[in-house]
CSV table of C-alpha atoms in Angstrom, one decimal:
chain,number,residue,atom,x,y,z
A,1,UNK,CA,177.8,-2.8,121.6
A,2,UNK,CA,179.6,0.0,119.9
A,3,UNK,CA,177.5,3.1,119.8
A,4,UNK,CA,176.1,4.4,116.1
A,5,UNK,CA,176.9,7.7,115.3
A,6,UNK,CA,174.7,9.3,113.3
A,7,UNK,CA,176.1,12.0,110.2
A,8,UNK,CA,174.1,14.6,109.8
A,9,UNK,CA,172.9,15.4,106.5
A,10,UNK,CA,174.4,16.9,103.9
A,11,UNK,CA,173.6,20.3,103.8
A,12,UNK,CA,173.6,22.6,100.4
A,13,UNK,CA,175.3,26.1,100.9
A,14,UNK,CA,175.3,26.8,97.2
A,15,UNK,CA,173.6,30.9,96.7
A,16,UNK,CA,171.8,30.5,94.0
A,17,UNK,CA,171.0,33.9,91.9
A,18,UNK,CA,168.5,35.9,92.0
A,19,UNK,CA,164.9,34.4,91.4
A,20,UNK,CA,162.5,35.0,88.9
A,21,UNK,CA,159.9,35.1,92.4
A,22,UNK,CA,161.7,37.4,93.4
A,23,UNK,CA,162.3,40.2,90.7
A,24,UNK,CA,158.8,40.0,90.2
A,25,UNK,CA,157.9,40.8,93.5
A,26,UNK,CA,160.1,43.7,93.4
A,27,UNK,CA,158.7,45.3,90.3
A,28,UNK,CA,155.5,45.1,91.4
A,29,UNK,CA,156.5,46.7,94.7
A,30,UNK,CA,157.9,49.1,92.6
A,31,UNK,CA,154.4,49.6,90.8
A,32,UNK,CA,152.6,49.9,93.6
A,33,UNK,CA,154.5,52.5,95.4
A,34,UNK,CA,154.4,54.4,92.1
A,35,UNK,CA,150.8,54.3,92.0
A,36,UNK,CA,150.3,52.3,88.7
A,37,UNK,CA,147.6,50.1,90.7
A,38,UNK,CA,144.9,52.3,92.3
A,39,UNK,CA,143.7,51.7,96.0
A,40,UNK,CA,140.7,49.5,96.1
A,41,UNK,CA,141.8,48.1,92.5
A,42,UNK,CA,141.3,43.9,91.7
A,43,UNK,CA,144.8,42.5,90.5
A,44,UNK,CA,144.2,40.3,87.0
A,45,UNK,CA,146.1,37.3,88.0
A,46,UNK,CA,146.3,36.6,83.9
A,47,UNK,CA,147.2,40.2,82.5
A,48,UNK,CA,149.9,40.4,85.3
A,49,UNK,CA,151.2,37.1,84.0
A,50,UNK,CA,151.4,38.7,80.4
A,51,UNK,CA,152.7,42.0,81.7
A,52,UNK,CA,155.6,40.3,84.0
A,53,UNK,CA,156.2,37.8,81.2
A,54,UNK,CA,156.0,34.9,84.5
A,55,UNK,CA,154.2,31.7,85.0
A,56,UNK,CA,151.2,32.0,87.2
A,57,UNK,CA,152.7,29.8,90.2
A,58,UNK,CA,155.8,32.2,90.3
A,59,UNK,CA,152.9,35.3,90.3
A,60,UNK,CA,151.0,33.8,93.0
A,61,UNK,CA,154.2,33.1,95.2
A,62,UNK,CA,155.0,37.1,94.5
A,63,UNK,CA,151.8,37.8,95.0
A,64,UNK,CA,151.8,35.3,98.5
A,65,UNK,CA,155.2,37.6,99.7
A,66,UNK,CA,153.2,40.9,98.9
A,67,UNK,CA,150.6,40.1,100.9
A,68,UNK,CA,152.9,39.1,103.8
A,69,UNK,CA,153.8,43.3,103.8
A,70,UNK,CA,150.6,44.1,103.7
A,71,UNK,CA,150.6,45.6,100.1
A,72,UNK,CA,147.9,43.6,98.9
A,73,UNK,CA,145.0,41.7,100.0
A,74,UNK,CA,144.2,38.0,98.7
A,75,UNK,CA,140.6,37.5,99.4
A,76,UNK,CA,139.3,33.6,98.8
A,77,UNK,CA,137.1,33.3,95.8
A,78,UNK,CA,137.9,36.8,95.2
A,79,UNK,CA,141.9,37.2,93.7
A,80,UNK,CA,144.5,39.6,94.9
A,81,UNK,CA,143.8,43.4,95.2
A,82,UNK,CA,145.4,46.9,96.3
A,83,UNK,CA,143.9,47.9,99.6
A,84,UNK,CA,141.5,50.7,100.3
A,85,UNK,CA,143.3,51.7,103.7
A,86,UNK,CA,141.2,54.1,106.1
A,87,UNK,CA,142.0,56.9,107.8
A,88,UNK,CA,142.0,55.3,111.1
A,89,UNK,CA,144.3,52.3,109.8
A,90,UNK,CA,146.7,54.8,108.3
A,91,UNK,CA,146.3,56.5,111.6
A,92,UNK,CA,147.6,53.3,113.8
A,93,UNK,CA,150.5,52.7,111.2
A,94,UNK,CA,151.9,56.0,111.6
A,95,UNK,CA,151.3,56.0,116.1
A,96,UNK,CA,153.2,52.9,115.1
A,97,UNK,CA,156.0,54.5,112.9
A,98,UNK,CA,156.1,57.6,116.1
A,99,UNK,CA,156.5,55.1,119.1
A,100,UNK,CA,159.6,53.3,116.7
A,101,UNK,CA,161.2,56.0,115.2
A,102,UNK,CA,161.1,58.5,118.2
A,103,UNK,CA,163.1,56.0,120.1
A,104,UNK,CA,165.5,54.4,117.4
A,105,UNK,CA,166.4,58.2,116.3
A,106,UNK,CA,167.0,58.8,120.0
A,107,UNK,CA,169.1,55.9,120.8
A,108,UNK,CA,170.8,56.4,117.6
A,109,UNK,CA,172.2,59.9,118.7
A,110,UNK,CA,173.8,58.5,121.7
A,111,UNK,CA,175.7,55.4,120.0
A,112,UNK,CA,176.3,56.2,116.4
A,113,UNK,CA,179.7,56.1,115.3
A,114,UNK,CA,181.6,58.3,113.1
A,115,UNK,CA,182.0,56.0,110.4
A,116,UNK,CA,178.0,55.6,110.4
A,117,UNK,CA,177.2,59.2,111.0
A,118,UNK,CA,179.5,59.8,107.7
A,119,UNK,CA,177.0,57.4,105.8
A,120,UNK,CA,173.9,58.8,107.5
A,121,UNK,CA,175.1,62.0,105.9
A,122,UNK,CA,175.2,60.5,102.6
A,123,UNK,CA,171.8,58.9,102.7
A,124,UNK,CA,170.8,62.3,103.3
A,125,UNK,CA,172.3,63.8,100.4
A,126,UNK,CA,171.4,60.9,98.4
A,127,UNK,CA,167.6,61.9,99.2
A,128,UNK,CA,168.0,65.9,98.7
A,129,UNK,CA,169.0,64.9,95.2
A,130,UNK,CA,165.9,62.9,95.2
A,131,UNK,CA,163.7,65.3,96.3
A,132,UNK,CA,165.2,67.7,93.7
A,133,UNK,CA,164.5,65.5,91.0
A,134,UNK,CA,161.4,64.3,89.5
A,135,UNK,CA,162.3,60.8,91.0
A,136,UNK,CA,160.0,59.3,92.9
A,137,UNK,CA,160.6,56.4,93.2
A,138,UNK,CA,164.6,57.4,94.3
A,139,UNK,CA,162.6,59.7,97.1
A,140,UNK,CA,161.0,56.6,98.6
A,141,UNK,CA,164.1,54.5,98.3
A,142,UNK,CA,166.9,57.1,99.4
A,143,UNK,CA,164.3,57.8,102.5
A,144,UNK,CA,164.0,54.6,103.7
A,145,UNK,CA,168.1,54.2,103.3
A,146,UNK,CA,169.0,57.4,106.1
A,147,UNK,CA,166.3,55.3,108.3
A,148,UNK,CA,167.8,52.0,107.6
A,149,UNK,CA,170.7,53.5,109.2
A,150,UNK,CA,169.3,55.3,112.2
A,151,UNK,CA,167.7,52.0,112.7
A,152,UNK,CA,170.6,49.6,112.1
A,153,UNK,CA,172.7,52.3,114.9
A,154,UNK,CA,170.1,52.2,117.4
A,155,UNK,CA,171.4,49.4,119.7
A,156,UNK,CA,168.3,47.4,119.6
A,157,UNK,CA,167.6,44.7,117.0
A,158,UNK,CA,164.2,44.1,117.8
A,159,UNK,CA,163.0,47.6,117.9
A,160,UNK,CA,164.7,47.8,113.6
A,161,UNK,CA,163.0,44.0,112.9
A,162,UNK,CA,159.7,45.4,114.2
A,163,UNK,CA,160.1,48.7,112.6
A,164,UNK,CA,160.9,45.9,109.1
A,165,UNK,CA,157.8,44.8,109.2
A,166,UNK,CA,156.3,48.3,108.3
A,167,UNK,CA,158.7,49.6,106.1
A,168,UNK,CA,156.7,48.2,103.1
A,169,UNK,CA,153.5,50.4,103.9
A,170,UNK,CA,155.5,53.6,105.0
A,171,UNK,CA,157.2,53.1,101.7
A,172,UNK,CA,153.5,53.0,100.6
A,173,UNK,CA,152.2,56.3,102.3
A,174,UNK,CA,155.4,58.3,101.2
A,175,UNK,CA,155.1,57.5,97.7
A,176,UNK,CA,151.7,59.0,98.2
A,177,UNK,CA,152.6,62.4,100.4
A,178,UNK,CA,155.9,63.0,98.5
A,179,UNK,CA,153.3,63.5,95.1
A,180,UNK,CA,152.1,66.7,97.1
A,181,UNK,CA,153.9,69.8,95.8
A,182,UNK,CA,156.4,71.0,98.2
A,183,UNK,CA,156.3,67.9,100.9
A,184,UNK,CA,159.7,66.5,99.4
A,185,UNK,CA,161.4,69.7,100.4
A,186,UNK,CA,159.3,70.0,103.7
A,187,UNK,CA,160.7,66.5,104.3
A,188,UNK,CA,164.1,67.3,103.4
A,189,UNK,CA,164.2,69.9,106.1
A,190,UNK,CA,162.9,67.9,108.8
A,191,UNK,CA,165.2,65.1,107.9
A,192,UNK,CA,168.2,67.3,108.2
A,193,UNK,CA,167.0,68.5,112.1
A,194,UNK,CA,167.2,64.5,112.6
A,195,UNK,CA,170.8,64.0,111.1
A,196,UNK,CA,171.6,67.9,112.6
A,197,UNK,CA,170.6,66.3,116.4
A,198,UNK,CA,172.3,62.8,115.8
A,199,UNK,CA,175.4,64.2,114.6
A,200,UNK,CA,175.6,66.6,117.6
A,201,UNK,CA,174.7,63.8,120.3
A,202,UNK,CA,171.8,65.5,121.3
A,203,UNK,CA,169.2,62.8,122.1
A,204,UNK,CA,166.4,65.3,123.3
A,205,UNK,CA,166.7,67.1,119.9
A,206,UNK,CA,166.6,63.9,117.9
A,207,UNK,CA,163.4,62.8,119.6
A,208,UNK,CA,162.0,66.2,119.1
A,209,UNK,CA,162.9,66.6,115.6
A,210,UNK,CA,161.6,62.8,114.5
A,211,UNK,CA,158.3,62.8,116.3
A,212,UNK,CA,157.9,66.5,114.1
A,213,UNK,CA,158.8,64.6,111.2
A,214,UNK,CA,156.6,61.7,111.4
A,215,UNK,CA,153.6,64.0,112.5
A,216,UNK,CA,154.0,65.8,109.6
A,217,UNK,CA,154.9,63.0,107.0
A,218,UNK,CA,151.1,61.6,108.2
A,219,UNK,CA,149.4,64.8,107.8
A,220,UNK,CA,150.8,64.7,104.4
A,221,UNK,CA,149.6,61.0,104.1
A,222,UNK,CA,146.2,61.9,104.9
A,223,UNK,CA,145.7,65.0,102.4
A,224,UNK,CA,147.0,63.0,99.7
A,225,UNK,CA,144.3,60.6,100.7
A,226,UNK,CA,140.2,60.8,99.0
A,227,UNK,CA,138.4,62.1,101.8
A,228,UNK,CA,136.6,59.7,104.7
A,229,UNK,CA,133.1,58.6,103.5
Protein backbone atom coordinates (compact mmCIF):
# COMPACT_ATOMS: atom_id res chain seq x y z
CA UNK A 1 0.00 0.00 0.00
CA UNK A 2 1.59 3.22 -1.03
CA UNK A 3 2.29 5.38 1.91
CA UNK A 4 0.09 8.86 2.21
CA UNK A 5 2.02 11.85 2.49
CA UNK A 6 0.53 14.35 4.28
CA UNK A 7 1.12 18.38 2.97
CA UNK A 8 1.31 20.53 5.58
CA UNK A 9 -0.76 23.42 5.66
CA UNK A 10 -0.64 26.39 4.04
CA UNK A 11 0.89 28.86 6.00
CA UNK A 12 0.27 32.82 5.60
CA UNK A 13 3.57 34.94 5.79
CA UNK A 14 1.78 38.05 4.68
CA UNK A 15 3.01 41.27 7.50
CA UNK A 16 0.19 42.91 7.89
CA UNK A 17 0.46 46.80 9.09
CA UNK A 18 0.47 48.12 12.00
CA UNK A 19 -2.71 47.46 14.23
CA UNK A 20 -5.11 49.59 15.60
CA UNK A 21 -4.40 47.18 19.10
CA UNK A 22 -1.49 48.07 18.87
CA UNK A 23 -1.09 51.95 18.45
CA UNK A 24 -3.35 52.16 21.10
CA UNK A 25 -1.43 50.36 23.40
CA UNK A 26 1.45 52.47 22.67
CA UNK A 27 -0.17 55.77 23.33
CA UNK A 28 -1.42 54.77 26.36
CA UNK A 29 2.01 53.61 27.37
CA UNK A 30 3.01 56.78 26.31
CA UNK A 31 0.33 58.36 28.80
CA UNK A 32 1.20 56.58 31.43
CA UNK A 33 4.89 57.11 31.56
CA UNK A 34 3.98 60.85 31.16
CA UNK A 35 1.93 60.77 34.12
CA UNK A 36 -1.50 61.66 32.53
CA UNK A 37 -3.09 58.68 34.67
CA UNK A 38 -2.24 59.10 38.45
CA UNK A 39 -1.09 55.98 40.58
CA UNK A 40 -3.94 54.39 42.29
CA UNK A 41 -6.25 55.95 39.47
CA UNK A 42 -9.63 53.60 37.97
CA UNK A 43 -9.25 53.43 34.03
CA UNK A 44 -12.94 54.41 32.37
CA UNK A 45 -13.12 51.66 29.97
CA UNK A 46 -15.89 54.05 28.06
CA UNK A 47 -14.04 57.64 28.14
CA UNK A 48 -10.87 55.77 26.95
CA UNK A 49 -12.86 54.40 24.10
CA UNK A 50 -14.02 58.11 23.20
CA UNK A 51 -10.52 59.47 23.90
CA UNK A 52 -8.62 56.77 21.65
CA UNK A 53 -11.48 56.91 19.14
CA UNK A 54 -11.32 52.61 19.40
CA UNK A 55 -13.87 49.99 19.82
CA UNK A 56 -14.04 48.60 23.29
CA UNK A 57 -12.73 44.88 22.26
CA UNK A 58 -9.58 46.56 20.66
CA UNK A 59 -9.29 48.66 24.32
CA UNK A 60 -9.63 45.71 26.36
CA UNK A 61 -7.00 43.67 24.18
CA UNK A 62 -4.58 46.95 24.83
CA UNK A 63 -5.57 47.06 27.98
CA UNK A 64 -4.99 42.83 28.29
CA UNK A 65 -1.06 43.60 26.73
CA UNK A 66 -0.69 46.45 29.41
CA UNK A 67 -1.31 44.44 32.02
CA UNK A 68 0.98 41.78 30.82
CA UNK A 69 4.00 44.69 31.64
CA UNK A 70 2.71 45.29 34.67
CA UNK A 71 1.44 48.91 33.89
CA UNK A 72 -1.94 48.27 34.96
CA UNK A 73 -3.97 46.19 37.06
CA UNK A 74 -7.38 44.53 35.84
CA UNK A 75 -9.18 43.62 38.95
CA UNK A 76 -12.58 41.21 38.28
CA UNK A 77 -15.73 43.20 38.89
CA UNK A 78 -13.54 46.01 39.35
CA UNK A 79 -12.09 47.42 35.60
CA UNK A 80 -8.54 48.33 34.80
CA UNK A 81 -6.41 50.76 37.00
CA UNK A 82 -2.85 52.46 37.39
CA UNK A 83 -1.02 50.79 40.26
CA UNK A 84 -0.32 52.23 43.60
CA UNK A 85 3.29 50.48 43.75
CA UNK A 86 4.99 50.47 47.34
CA UNK A 87 8.09 51.21 48.39
CA UNK A 88 9.13 47.70 49.02
CA UNK A 89 7.89 46.58 45.39
CA UNK A 90 9.72 49.46 43.73
CA UNK A 91 12.49 48.22 46.01
CA UNK A 92 12.56 44.48 44.43
CA UNK A 93 12.22 45.92 40.87
CA UNK A 94 15.22 47.95 41.11
CA UNK A 95 17.59 44.76 43.24
CA UNK A 96 16.15 43.33 40.05
CA UNK A 97 17.32 46.07 37.56
CA UNK A 98 21.11 46.01 39.83
CA UNK A 99 21.62 42.07 39.69
CA UNK A 100 20.77 42.56 35.48
CA UNK A 101 22.32 45.53 34.55
CA UNK A 102 25.60 45.18 36.74
CA UNK A 103 26.28 42.09 34.83
CA UNK A 104 25.06 42.91 31.12
CA UNK A 105 27.08 46.35 31.45
CA UNK A 106 30.02 44.19 32.55
CA UNK A 107 29.89 41.57 29.99
CA UNK A 108 29.16 44.27 27.57
CA UNK A 109 32.67 45.86 28.08
CA UNK A 110 34.44 42.80 27.36
CA UNK A 111 32.64 41.81 23.87
CA UNK A 112 31.25 44.97 22.38
CA UNK A 113 32.42 45.72 19.05
CA UNK A 114 33.43 48.90 17.49
CA UNK A 115 30.69 49.22 15.32
CA UNK A 116 28.23 48.88 18.47
CA UNK A 117 30.29 50.95 20.81
CA UNK A 118 29.93 53.74 17.89
CA UNK A 119 26.04 53.40 18.35
CA UNK A 120 26.23 53.19 22.16
CA UNK A 121 27.84 56.55 21.77
CA UNK A 122 25.05 57.84 19.83
CA UNK A 123 22.27 56.61 22.14
CA UNK A 124 24.21 58.57 24.58
CA UNK A 125 24.16 61.73 22.75
CA UNK A 126 20.73 61.12 21.71
CA UNK A 127 19.78 61.22 25.56
CA UNK A 128 22.07 64.32 26.58
CA UNK A 129 20.01 66.13 24.10
CA UNK A 130 17.05 64.69 25.91
CA UNK A 131 18.00 65.59 29.12
CA UNK A 132 18.73 69.13 27.83
CA UNK A 133 15.40 69.50 26.63
CA UNK A 134 12.08 69.74 28.15
CA UNK A 135 11.38 66.23 26.56
CA UNK A 136 10.42 63.75 28.71
CA UNK A 137 9.17 61.52 27.14
CA UNK A 138 12.55 61.50 24.59
CA UNK A 139 14.57 61.07 28.19
CA UNK A 140 12.72 57.79 28.85
CA UNK A 141 12.96 56.58 25.30
CA UNK A 142 16.63 57.61 24.36
CA UNK A 143 17.58 55.91 27.97
CA UNK A 144 16.13 52.83 27.42
CA UNK A 145 17.91 52.86 23.63
CA UNK A 146 21.94 53.12 25.21
CA UNK A 147 20.55 50.06 27.40
CA UNK A 148 18.97 48.23 24.65
CA UNK A 149 22.43 48.19 23.35
CA UNK A 150 24.44 47.27 26.36
CA UNK A 151 21.99 44.63 26.61
CA UNK A 152 21.68 43.39 22.98
CA UNK A 153 26.11 43.27 23.37
CA UNK A 154 26.10 41.41 26.41
CA UNK A 155 26.50 37.83 25.05
CA UNK A 156 23.60 36.46 26.88
CA UNK A 157 20.10 36.44 25.44
CA UNK A 158 18.39 35.32 28.40
CA UNK A 159 19.86 37.73 30.77
CA UNK A 160 18.40 40.95 27.87
CA UNK A 161 14.82 38.81 27.53
CA UNK A 162 14.58 38.80 31.32
CA UNK A 163 15.89 42.26 31.67
CA UNK A 164 12.49 42.83 28.65
CA UNK A 165 10.22 41.90 30.87
CA UNK A 166 11.05 45.00 33.19
CA UNK A 167 11.75 47.48 30.84
CA UNK A 168 8.08 48.59 30.84
CA UNK A 169 8.12 49.57 34.72
CA UNK A 170 11.75 51.04 34.67
CA UNK A 171 10.47 53.12 31.81
CA UNK A 172 7.71 53.78 34.49
CA UNK A 173 9.99 54.79 37.53
CA UNK A 174 12.26 57.09 35.22
CA UNK A 175 9.55 59.02 33.89
CA UNK A 176 8.89 59.67 37.49
CA UNK A 177 12.70 60.52 38.89
CA UNK A 178 13.73 62.32 35.60
CA UNK A 179 10.57 65.09 36.77
CA UNK A 180 13.05 65.83 39.71
CA UNK A 181 15.07 68.95 38.92
CA UNK A 182 18.55 68.13 38.20
CA UNK A 183 18.34 64.04 38.07
CA UNK A 184 18.37 64.14 34.11
CA UNK A 185 21.81 65.74 34.25
CA UNK A 186 22.81 63.51 37.34
CA UNK A 187 21.87 60.65 35.11
CA UNK A 188 23.67 61.92 32.16
CA UNK A 189 26.84 61.84 34.08
CA UNK A 190 26.54 58.44 35.42
CA UNK A 191 25.56 57.19 32.01
CA UNK A 192 28.67 58.54 30.51
CA UNK A 193 31.08 56.61 33.43
CA UNK A 194 29.12 53.42 31.93
CA UNK A 195 29.82 54.18 28.09
CA UNK A 196 33.48 55.83 29.55
CA UNK A 197 34.25 51.99 31.13
CA UNK A 198 32.77 50.00 28.12
CA UNK A 199 34.52 51.86 25.62
CA UNK A 200 37.84 51.45 27.46
CA UNK A 201 37.24 47.52 28.13
CA UNK A 202 37.36 48.01 31.56
CA UNK A 203 34.84 45.44 33.03
CA UNK A 204 35.50 46.39 36.87
CA UNK A 205 34.71 50.05 36.05
CA UNK A 206 31.56 49.26 34.12
CA UNK A 207 30.19 47.18 37.03
CA UNK A 208 31.16 49.92 39.37
CA UNK A 209 29.81 52.75 37.42
CA UNK A 210 26.19 50.84 36.63
CA UNK A 211 25.50 49.50 40.15
CA UNK A 212 26.15 53.61 41.07
CA UNK A 213 23.73 54.38 38.49
CA UNK A 214 21.05 52.18 39.30
CA UNK A 215 21.43 53.00 43.15
CA UNK A 216 20.99 56.29 42.41
CA UNK A 217 18.24 56.19 39.59
CA UNK A 218 16.07 54.35 42.65
CA UNK A 219 16.86 56.89 45.22
CA UNK A 220 15.49 59.25 42.77
CA UNK A 221 12.43 56.82 42.18
CA UNK A 222 11.67 56.85 45.73
CA UNK A 223 11.76 60.73 46.47
CA UNK A 224 9.65 61.33 43.60
CA UNK A 225 7.38 58.97 45.26
CA UNK A 226 4.24 60.22 48.17
CA UNK A 227 5.77 59.11 51.29
CA UNK A 228 5.12 55.35 52.91
CA UNK A 229 1.85 55.33 55.01
Amino acid sequence: MDEIKMMPPELNLRVLPRTVQQEAVDKLRLAIFSGVFEPGSRLIESNLCLRLGISRPSLREALRSLAAERLIDIVPNRGPSIPALTWEEVTAIYEARELLEVEAVGRCAERISNEQLDALEKSLSAFEAAALSNDGLARITTAADFYSIILANCGNPILEEIHRGLVARISLFRSRSMSLKGRAMSSLTEMREIYEAIAAHDEKAARKASRKHVLKAMAAAKKSMPPPD
